[in-house]
Amino acid sequence: MDAAVMDGKTLSAGAVAGVRKIKNPIEAAVAVMRCCQGVLLAGEGAEQFAAEQGLKIVKQTYFITAGRRRQLQRIRNSHTMQLDHDSGTDHPAEDTELGTVGAVALDQYGNLAAGTSTGGLVNKRFGRIGDSPIIGAGTYADNGSVAVSATGTGESFIRSVCAHEIAARVKYCGFSVGRAATEVTKTVIPALGGRGGVIALDHAGRFAMPYVTRGMYRGLIRSNGQSQVWVFD
Ligand code: ASP
């Protein structure tokens, strides 16, 4: 699993990558951001740090679910990786309900933040790290532009520095969050052979959630508690 969090006010960030036993990797990312001089810890070192911080460590079997096992078995010998929420089956509940989780948030003082947590792609190579814990690729927040969390084929999000690319379009080109997020998600990422979606939010609370997969579970909650959710268009 990989996870990252970023604070748009201070540009401080924390991430863990390739962890197998931390029950809530996003909590370890927050602990790295707050208590460690580094930004990204990987593998056993990250697990040891999480344990030292008093975070819950579980057996790997905790993460095994029947649906995910079926997904893996379906493509195990294909030598390909697959988005866990885009397998093209007719069972969206099985394939979409437990994908990468991302969040972007804005507080009353105009502070932005972003977080992303993932199990990565189905059938990924052992040791493979995706975009989620890479600051600027799958996760980014800067009060001066936007907060972004991405989901999709991580390699293309890393190569395009996706989340920062969206922030840069807002910051340097003056694009709206909608235009910047849509352009990167629907043009830049597919041009690299990738696919996925992002959630992006600016300092005024304007947001965009473009994607090019079959669907993307997404929702928002406003300060008055009003909430909305969507799956498909
Ligand atoms: N972006 C994640 C990765 O490549 C996977 C996902 O979003 O489903 O690891």
PDB file of C-alpha atoms and ligand atoms in Angstrom:
ATOM      1  CA  MET A   1       0.000   0.000   0.000  1.00  0.00           C
ATOM      2  CA  ASP A   2       1.014   3.591  -0.639  1.00  0.00           C
ATOM      3  CA  ALA A   3      -0.327   6.799   0.939  1.00  0.00           C
ATOM      4  CA  ALA A   4       0.451  10.494   1.062  1.00  0.00           C
ATOM      5  CA  VAL A   5      -0.824  13.693   2.611  1.00  0.00           C
ATOM      6  CA  MET A   6       0.053  17.328   1.916  1.00  0.00           C
ATOM      7  CA  ASP A   7      -0.680  20.600   3.700  1.00  0.00           C
ATOM      8  CA  GLY A   8      -1.165  23.440   1.217  1.00  0.00           C
ATOM      9  CA  LYS A   9      -0.388  26.186   3.725  1.00  0.00           C
ATOM     10  CA  THR A  10       3.124  25.068   4.637  1.00  0.00           C
ATOM     11  CA  LEU A  11       3.764  22.730   1.693  1.00  0.00           C
ATOM     12  CA  SER A  12       4.687  20.105   4.252  1.00  0.00           C
ATOM     13  CA  ALA A  13       4.038  16.552   3.150  1.00  0.00           C
ATOM     14  CA  GLY A  14       4.342  12.974   4.347  1.00  0.00           C
ATOM     15  CA  ALA A  15       4.110   9.657   2.550  1.00  0.00           C
ATOM     16  CA  VAL A  16       4.640   5.925   2.938  1.00  0.00           C
ATOM     17  CA  ALA A  17       5.222   3.495   0.084  1.00  0.00           C
ATOM     18  CA  GLY A  18       5.254  -0.259  -0.303  1.00  0.00           C
ATOM     19  CA  VAL A  19       3.910  -0.953   3.181  1.00  0.00           C
ATOM     20  CA  ARG A  20       2.193  -4.250   3.968  1.00  0.00           C
ATOM     21  CA  LYS A  21       1.189  -4.199   7.613  1.00  0.00           C
ATOM     22  CA  ILE A  22       0.111  -0.697   8.595  1.00  0.00           C
ATOM     23  CA  LYS A  23      -3.634  -0.816   9.178  1.00  0.00           C
ATOM     24  CA  ASN A  24      -4.226   2.786   8.056  1.00  0.00           C
ATOM     25  CA  PRO A  25      -1.346   3.920   5.838  1.00  0.00           C
ATOM     26  CA  ILE A  26      -2.736   7.468   5.629  1.00  0.00           C
ATOM     27  CA  GLU A  27      -2.160   7.830   9.391  1.00  0.00           C
ATOM     28  CA  ALA A  28       1.444   6.821   8.852  1.00  0.00           C
ATOM     29  CA  ALA A  29       1.704   9.474   6.107  1.00  0.00           C
ATOM     30  CA  VAL A  30       0.398  12.096   8.548  1.00  0.00           C
ATOM     31  CA  ALA A  31       2.894  10.902  11.169  1.00  0.00           C
ATOM     32  CA  VAL A  32       5.738  11.205   8.637  1.00  0.00           C
ATOM     33  CA  MET A  33       4.583  14.746   7.847  1.00  0.00           C
ATOM     34  CA  ARG A  34       4.414  15.741  11.515  1.00  0.00           C
ATOM     35  CA  CYS A  35       7.115  13.747  13.256  1.00  0.00           C
ATOM     36  CA  CYS A  36       9.809  12.786  10.808  1.00  0.00           C
ATOM     37  CA  GLN A  37      12.333  14.943   9.034  1.00  0.00           C
ATOM     38  CA  GLY A  38      11.799  13.046   5.817  1.00  0.00           C
ATOM     39  CA  VAL A  39       8.871  13.171   3.418  1.00  0.00           C
ATOM     40  CA  LEU A  40       8.687   9.596   2.106  1.00  0.00           C
ATOM     41  CA  LEU A  41       9.376   6.374   3.999  1.00  0.00           C
ATOM     42  CA  ALA A  42       9.216   2.993   2.274  1.00  0.00           C
ATOM     43  CA  GLY A  43       8.791  -0.664   3.192  1.00  0.00           C
ATOM     44  CA  GLU A  44      10.014  -2.017   6.495  1.00  0.00           C
ATOM     45  CA  GLY A  45      11.442   1.329   7.602  1.00  0.00           C
ATOM     46  CA  ALA A  46       8.011   2.899   7.211  1.00  0.00           C
ATOM     47  CA  GLU A  47       6.410   0.038   9.130  1.00  0.00           C
ATOM     48  CA  GLN A  48       8.929   0.334  11.930  1.00  0.00           C
ATOM     49  CA  PHE A  49       8.340   4.101  12.104  1.00  0.00           C
ATOM     50  CA  ALA A  50       4.553   3.580  12.195  1.00  0.00           C
ATOM     51  CA  ALA A  51       4.896   1.086  15.048  1.00  0.00           C
ATOM     52  CA  GLU A  52       7.126   3.507  16.961  1.00  0.00           C
ATOM     53  CA  GLN A  53       4.443   6.156  16.524  1.00  0.00           C
ATOM     54  CA  GLY A  54       1.906   3.820  18.108  1.00  0.00           C
ATOM     55  CA  LEU A  55      -0.035   3.174  14.902  1.00  0.00           C
ATOM     56  CA  LYS A  56      -1.889  -0.083  14.481  1.00  0.00           C
ATOM     57  CA  ILE A  57       0.066  -2.886  12.789  1.00  0.00           C
ATOM     58  CA  VAL A  58      -1.916  -5.859  11.437  1.00  0.00           C
ATOM     59  CA  LYS A  59      -1.191  -9.171   9.730  1.00  0.00           C
ATOM     60  CA  GLN A  60      -1.201  -9.043   5.949  1.00  0.00           C
ATOM     61  CA  THR A  61      -4.212 -11.355   5.915  1.00  0.00           C
ATOM     62  CA  TYR A  62      -6.246  -8.436   7.287  1.00  0.00           C
ATOM     63  CA  PHE A  63      -6.193  -6.897   3.796  1.00  0.00           C
ATOM     64  CA  ILE A  64      -7.278  -9.959   1.804  1.00  0.00           C
ATOM     65  CA  THR A  65     -10.844  -9.853   0.501  1.00  0.00           C
ATOM     66  CA  ALA A  66     -12.664 -12.315  -1.730  1.00  0.00           C
ATOM     67  CA  GLY A  67     -13.431  -9.750  -4.431  1.00  0.00           C
ATOM     68  CA  ARG A  68      -9.850  -8.569  -4.709  1.00  0.00           C
ATOM     69  CA  ARG A  69      -8.585 -12.165  -4.769  1.00  0.00           C
ATOM     70  CA  ARG A  70     -10.965 -12.920  -7.666  1.00  0.00           C
ATOM     71  CA  GLN A  71      -9.742  -9.839  -9.523  1.00  0.00           C
ATOM     72  CA  LEU A  72      -6.135 -10.894  -9.110  1.00  0.00           C
ATOM     73  CA  GLN A  73      -6.837 -14.463 -10.200  1.00  0.00           C
ATOM     74  CA  ARG A  74      -8.568 -13.229 -13.351  1.00  0.00           C
ATOM     75  CA  ILE A  75      -5.458 -11.455 -14.644  1.00  0.00           C
ATOM     76  CA  ARG A  76      -2.666 -13.181 -12.757  1.00  0.00           C
ATOM     77  CA  ASN A  77      -0.979 -14.796 -15.769  1.00  0.00           C
ATOM     78  CA  SER A  78      -1.538 -11.942 -18.174  1.00  0.00           C
ATOM     79  CA  HIS A  79       1.597  -9.962 -17.241  1.00  0.00           C
ATOM     80  CA  THR A  80      -0.513  -6.815 -17.209  1.00  0.00           C
ATOM     81  CA  MET A  81      -1.595  -4.492 -14.442  1.00  0.00           C
ATOM     82  CA  GLN A  82      -5.126  -3.253 -14.065  1.00  0.00           C
ATOM     83  CA  LEU A  83      -6.989  -0.462 -12.343  1.00  0.00           C
ATOM     84  CA  ASP A  84      -8.990  -2.082  -9.578  1.00  0.00           C
ATOM     85  CA  HIS A  85     -12.010   0.034 -10.474  1.00  0.00           C
ATOM     86  CA  ASP A  86     -11.923  -0.354 -14.239  1.00  0.00           C
ATOM     87  CA  SER A  87     -11.764  -4.009 -15.118  1.00  0.00           C
ATOM     88  CA  GLY A  88     -14.552  -3.860 -17.686  1.00  0.00           C
ATOM     89  CA  THR A  89     -16.695  -6.448 -15.923  1.00  0.00           C
ATOM     90  CA  ASP A  90     -20.403  -6.028 -15.440  1.00  0.00           C
ATOM     91  CA  HIS A  91     -20.002  -5.990 -11.684  1.00  0.00           C
ATOM     92  CA  PRO A  92     -19.242  -2.411 -10.738  1.00  0.00           C
ATOM     93  CA  ALA A  93     -19.836  -3.079  -7.056  1.00  0.00           C
ATOM     94  CA  GLU A  94     -17.077  -5.666  -6.969  1.00  0.00           C
ATOM     95  CA  ASP A  95     -14.707  -3.610  -9.034  1.00  0.00           C
ATOM     96  CA  THR A  96     -15.313  -0.106  -7.810  1.00  0.00           C
ATOM     97  CA  GLU A  97     -16.164  -0.133  -4.184  1.00  0.00           C
ATOM     98  CA  LEU A  98     -12.685  -0.429  -2.711  1.00  0.00           C
ATOM     99  CA  GLY A  99     -10.308   1.452  -4.978  1.00  0.00           C
ATOM    100  CA  THR A 100      -7.857   4.198  -4.261  1.00  0.00           C
ATOM    101  CA  VAL A 101      -9.229   6.703  -1.776  1.00  0.00           C
ATOM    102  CA  GLY A 102      -8.477  10.387  -2.169  1.00  0.00           C
ATOM    103  CA  ALA A 103      -9.585  13.522  -0.381  1.00  0.00           C
ATOM    104  CA  VAL A 104      -9.083  17.232  -0.919  1.00  0.00           C
ATOM    105  CA  ALA A 105     -10.236  19.792   1.618  1.00  0.00           C
ATOM    106  CA  LEU A 106     -10.501  23.527   2.182  1.00  0.00           C
ATOM    107  CA  ASP A 107     -10.889  25.152   5.605  1.00  0.00           C
ATOM    108  CA  GLN A 108     -12.458  28.487   6.522  1.00  0.00           C
ATOM    109  CA  TYR A 109      -9.054  30.215   6.408  1.00  0.00           C
ATOM    110  CA  GLY A 110      -8.399  29.206   2.799  1.00  0.00           C
ATOM    111  CA  ASN A 111      -6.046  26.365   3.634  1.00  0.00           C
ATOM    112  CA  LEU A 112      -6.025  23.463   1.208  1.00  0.00           C
ATOM    113  CA  ALA A 113      -4.963  19.877   1.877  1.00  0.00           C
ATOM    114  CA  ALA A 114      -4.846  16.638  -0.081  1.00  0.00           C
ATOM    115  CA  GLY A 115      -4.519  12.965   0.836  1.00  0.00           C
ATOM    116  CA  THR A 116      -4.417   9.728  -1.147  1.00  0.00           C
ATOM    117  CA  SER A 117      -4.294   6.086  -0.039  1.00  0.00           C
ATOM    118  CA  THR A 118      -4.115   3.027  -2.278  1.00  0.00           C
ATOM    119  CA  GLY A 119      -3.386  -0.646  -2.628  1.00  0.00           C
ATOM    120  CA  GLY A 120      -2.056   0.157  -6.097  1.00  0.00           C
ATOM    121  CA  LEU A 121      -2.858  -1.678  -9.298  1.00  0.00           C
ATOM    122  CA  VAL A 122      -4.101  -5.268  -9.484  1.00  0.00           C
ATOM    123  CA  ASN A 123      -1.282  -7.688 -10.415  1.00  0.00           C
ATOM    124  CA  LYS A 124       1.437  -5.091  -9.925  1.00  0.00           C
ATOM    125  CA  ARG A 125       5.021  -6.269  -9.713  1.00  0.00           C
ATOM    126  CA  PHE A 126       6.327  -6.805  -6.185  1.00  0.00           C
ATOM    127  CA  GLY A 127       8.049  -3.592  -5.120  1.00  0.00           C
ATOM    128  CA  ARG A 128       6.238  -1.410  -7.641  1.00  0.00           C
ATOM    129  CA  ILE A 129       5.318   2.033  -6.275  1.00  0.00           C
ATOM    130  CA  GLY A 130       2.549   4.072  -7.901  1.00  0.00           C
ATOM    131  CA  ASP A 131       1.828   7.770  -8.112  1.00  0.00           C
ATOM    132  CA  SER A 132      -0.202   8.106  -4.903  1.00  0.00           C
ATOM    133  CA  PRO A 133       2.745   8.585  -2.487  1.00  0.00           C
ATOM    134  CA  ILE A 134       4.759  10.673  -4.946  1.00  0.00           C
ATOM    135  CA  ILE A 135       4.215  14.327  -4.061  1.00  0.00           C
ATOM    136  CA  GLY A 136       3.266  16.207  -7.230  1.00  0.00           C
ATOM    137  CA  ALA A 137       2.225  13.044  -9.084  1.00  0.00           C
ATOM    138  CA  GLY A 138      -0.814  11.558  -7.320  1.00  0.00           C
ATOM    139  CA  THR A 139      -1.060  14.015  -4.432  1.00  0.00           C
ATOM    140  CA  TYR A 140      -0.424  17.755  -4.173  1.00  0.00           C
ATOM    141  CA  ALA A 141      -1.723  20.806  -2.280  1.00  0.00           C
ATOM    142  CA  ASP A 142      -0.677  24.445  -2.414  1.00  0.00           C
ATOM    143  CA  ASN A 143      -2.798  27.284  -1.022  1.00  0.00           C
ATOM    144  CA  GLY A 144      -1.600  29.343  -3.983  1.00  0.00           C
ATOM    145  CA  SER A 145      -3.292  27.066  -6.509  1.00  0.00           C
ATOM    146  CA  VAL A 146      -5.173  23.839  -5.810  1.00  0.00           C
ATOM    147  CA  ALA A 147      -5.319  20.589  -3.880  1.00  0.00           C
ATOM    148  CA  VAL A 148      -5.353  17.441  -6.041  1.00  0.00           C
ATOM    149  CA  SER A 149      -5.679  13.707  -5.422  1.00  0.00           C
ATOM    150  CA  ALA A 150      -5.488  11.296  -8.339  1.00  0.00           C
ATOM    151  CA  THR A 151      -6.473   7.748  -9.181  1.00  0.00           C
ATOM    152  CA  GLY A 152      -5.500   5.784 -12.243  1.00  0.00           C
ATOM    153  CA  THR A 153      -2.603   4.081 -13.968  1.00  0.00           C
ATOM    154  CA  GLY A 154       0.105   5.469 -11.711  1.00  0.00           C
ATOM    155  CA  GLU A 155       3.011   5.368 -14.147  1.00  0.00           C
ATOM    156  CA  SER A 156       1.434   7.959 -16.453  1.00  0.00           C
ATOM    157  CA  PHE A 157       0.566  10.143 -13.458  1.00  0.00           C
ATOM    158  CA  ILE A 158       4.187  10.011 -12.342  1.00  0.00           C
ATOM    159  CA  ARG A 159       5.544  10.734 -15.820  1.00  0.00           C
ATOM    160  CA  SER A 160       3.245  13.732 -16.280  1.00  0.00           C
ATOM    161  CA  VAL A 161       3.700  14.892 -12.665  1.00  0.00           C
ATOM    162  CA  CYS A 162      -0.081  15.057 -12.869  1.00  0.00           C
ATOM    163  CA  ALA A 163      -1.168  16.784  -9.657  1.00  0.00           C
ATOM    164  CA  HIS A 164       1.510  19.441  -9.913  1.00  0.00           C
ATOM    165  CA  GLU A 165       0.781  19.865 -13.615  1.00  0.00           C
ATOM    166  CA  ILE A 166      -2.798  20.793 -12.702  1.00  0.00           C
ATOM    167  CA  ALA A 167      -1.573  23.172  -9.988  1.00  0.00           C
ATOM    168  CA  ALA A 168       0.901  24.760 -12.418  1.00  0.00           C
ATOM    169  CA  ARG A 169      -1.808  25.403 -15.019  1.00  0.00           C
ATOM    170  CA  VAL A 170      -3.859  27.181 -12.342  1.00  0.00           C
ATOM    171  CA  LYS A 171      -0.919  29.096 -10.914  1.00  0.00           C
ATOM    172  CA  TYR A 172       0.996  30.090 -14.015  1.00  0.00           C
ATOM    173  CA  CYS A 173      -1.624  30.044 -16.796  1.00  0.00           C
ATOM    174  CA  GLY A 174      -4.531  31.389 -14.755  1.00  0.00           C
ATOM    175  CA  PHE A 175      -6.732  28.437 -15.721  1.00  0.00           C
ATOM    176  CA  SER A 176      -9.793  27.573 -13.646  1.00  0.00           C
ATOM    177  CA  VAL A 177      -9.501  24.389 -11.579  1.00  0.00           C
ATOM    178  CA  GLY A 178     -12.035  22.785 -13.952  1.00  0.00           C
ATOM    179  CA  ARG A 179     -10.091  23.607 -17.101  1.00  0.00           C
ATOM    180  CA  ALA A 180      -6.737  22.609 -15.618  1.00  0.00           C
ATOM    181  CA  ALA A 181      -7.952  19.312 -14.141  1.00  0.00           C
ATOM    182  CA  THR A 182      -9.945  18.350 -17.237  1.00  0.00           C
ATOM    183  CA  GLU A 183      -7.111  19.133 -19.646  1.00  0.00           C
ATOM    184  CA  VAL A 184      -4.567  17.073 -17.724  1.00  0.00           C
ATOM    185  CA  THR A 185      -6.938  14.152 -17.027  1.00  0.00           C
ATOM    186  CA  LYS A 186      -8.493  13.947 -20.485  1.00  0.00           C
ATOM    187  CA  THR A 187      -5.577  15.002 -22.699  1.00  0.00           C
ATOM    188  CA  VAL A 188      -2.160  14.790 -21.011  1.00  0.00           C
ATOM    189  CA  ILE A 189      -2.659  11.437 -19.229  1.00  0.00           C
ATOM    190  CA  PRO A 190      -4.287   9.643 -22.221  1.00  0.00           C
ATOM    191  CA  ALA A 191      -1.486  10.957 -24.467  1.00  0.00           C
ATOM    192  CA  LEU A 192       0.889   8.919 -22.297  1.00  0.00           C
ATOM    193  CA  GLY A 193      -1.328   5.852 -22.656  1.00  0.00           C
ATOM    194  CA  GLY A 194      -2.801   6.216 -19.188  1.00  0.00           C
ATOM    195  CA  ARG A 195      -6.238   6.644 -17.700  1.00  0.00           C
ATOM    196  CA  GLY A 196      -7.899   7.611 -14.475  1.00  0.00           C
ATOM    197  CA  GLY A 197      -9.390  10.594 -12.720  1.00  0.00           C
ATOM    198  CA  VAL A 198      -8.669  13.338 -10.230  1.00  0.00           C
ATOM    199  CA  ILE A 199     -10.440  15.366  -7.598  1.00  0.00           C
ATOM    200  CA  ALA A 200      -9.256  18.978  -7.444  1.00  0.00           C
ATOM    201  CA  LEU A 201     -10.276  21.932  -5.295  1.00  0.00           C
ATOM    202  CA  ASP A 202      -9.174  25.575  -5.250  1.00  0.00           C
ATOM    203  CA  HIS A 203      -8.955  28.158  -2.455  1.00  0.00           C
ATOM    204  CA  ALA A 204     -12.441  29.492  -3.274  1.00  0.00           C
ATOM    205  CA  GLY A 205     -14.071  26.076  -3.014  1.00  0.00           C
ATOM    206  CA  ARG A 206     -14.424  25.556  -6.760  1.00  0.00           C
ATOM    207  CA  PHE A 207     -13.827  21.941  -7.629  1.00  0.00           C
ATOM    208  CA  ALA A 208     -13.569  19.500 -10.520  1.00  0.00           C
ATOM    209  CA  MET A 209     -13.665  15.698 -10.591  1.00  0.00           C
ATOM    210  CA  PRO A 210     -12.914  14.670 -14.197  1.00  0.00           C
ATOM    211  CA  TYR A 211     -12.176  11.045 -15.119  1.00  0.00           C
ATOM    212  CA  VAL A 212     -11.888   8.902 -18.205  1.00  0.00           C
ATOM    213  CA  THR A 213     -12.637   5.515 -16.645  1.00  0.00           C
ATOM    214  CA  ARG A 214     -16.081   3.903 -16.696  1.00  0.00           C
ATOM    215  CA  GLY A 215     -16.996   5.550 -13.446  1.00  0.00           C
ATOM    216  CA  MET A 216     -15.469   7.072 -10.352  1.00  0.00           C
ATOM    217  CA  TYR A 217     -17.020   7.031  -6.901  1.00  0.00           C
ATOM    218  CA  ARG A 218     -16.915  10.617  -5.753  1.00  0.00           C
ATOM    219  CA  GLY A 219     -18.671  12.982  -3.442  1.00  0.00           C
ATOM    220  CA  LEU A 220     -18.507  16.299  -1.707  1.00  0.00           C
ATOM    221  CA  ILE A 221     -19.564  17.737   1.602  1.00  0.00           C
ATOM    222  CA  ARG A 222     -20.049  21.463   2.148  1.00  0.00           C
ATOM    223  CA  SER A 223     -19.509  23.376   5.389  1.00  0.00           C
ATOM    224  CA  ASN A 224     -23.262  23.369   6.039  1.00  0.00           C
ATOM    225  CA  GLY A 225     -23.236  19.566   5.982  1.00  0.00           C
ATOM    226  CA  GLN A 226     -24.942  19.284   2.599  1.00  0.00           C
ATOM    227  CA  SER A 227     -23.487  16.356   0.687  1.00  0.00           C
ATOM    228  CA  GLN A 228     -23.715  14.777  -2.746  1.00  0.00           C
ATOM    229  CA  VAL A 229     -22.307  11.591  -4.277  1.00  0.00           C
ATOM    230  CA  TRP A 230     -21.879  10.318  -7.847  1.00  0.00           C
ATOM    231  CA  VAL A 231     -20.601   7.142  -9.501  1.00  0.00           C
ATOM    232  CA  PHE A 232     -21.079   7.572 -13.260  1.00  0.00           C
ATOM    233  CA  ASP A 233     -21.654  10.722 -15.355  1.00  0.00           C
TER     234      ASP A 233
HETATM  235  N1  ASP B   1      -2.922   5.242  -8.900  1.00  0.00           N
HETATM  236  C1  ASP B   1      -2.787   4.003  -8.184  1.00  0.00           C
HETATM  237  C2  ASP B   1      -1.464   3.358  -8.536  1.00  0.00           C
HETATM  238  O1  ASP B   1      -1.052   3.426  -9.690  1.00  0.00           O
HETATM  239  C3  ASP B   1      -3.879   3.008  -8.455  1.00  0.00           C
HETATM  240  C4  ASP B   1      -5.308   3.519  -8.450  1.00  0.00           C
HETATM  241  O2  ASP B   1      -5.528   4.721  -8.438  1.00  0.00           O
HETATM  242  O3  ASP B   1      -6.247   2.698  -8.479  1.00  0.00           O
HETATM  243  O4  ASP B   1      -0.867   2.755  -7.683  1.00  0.00           O
END
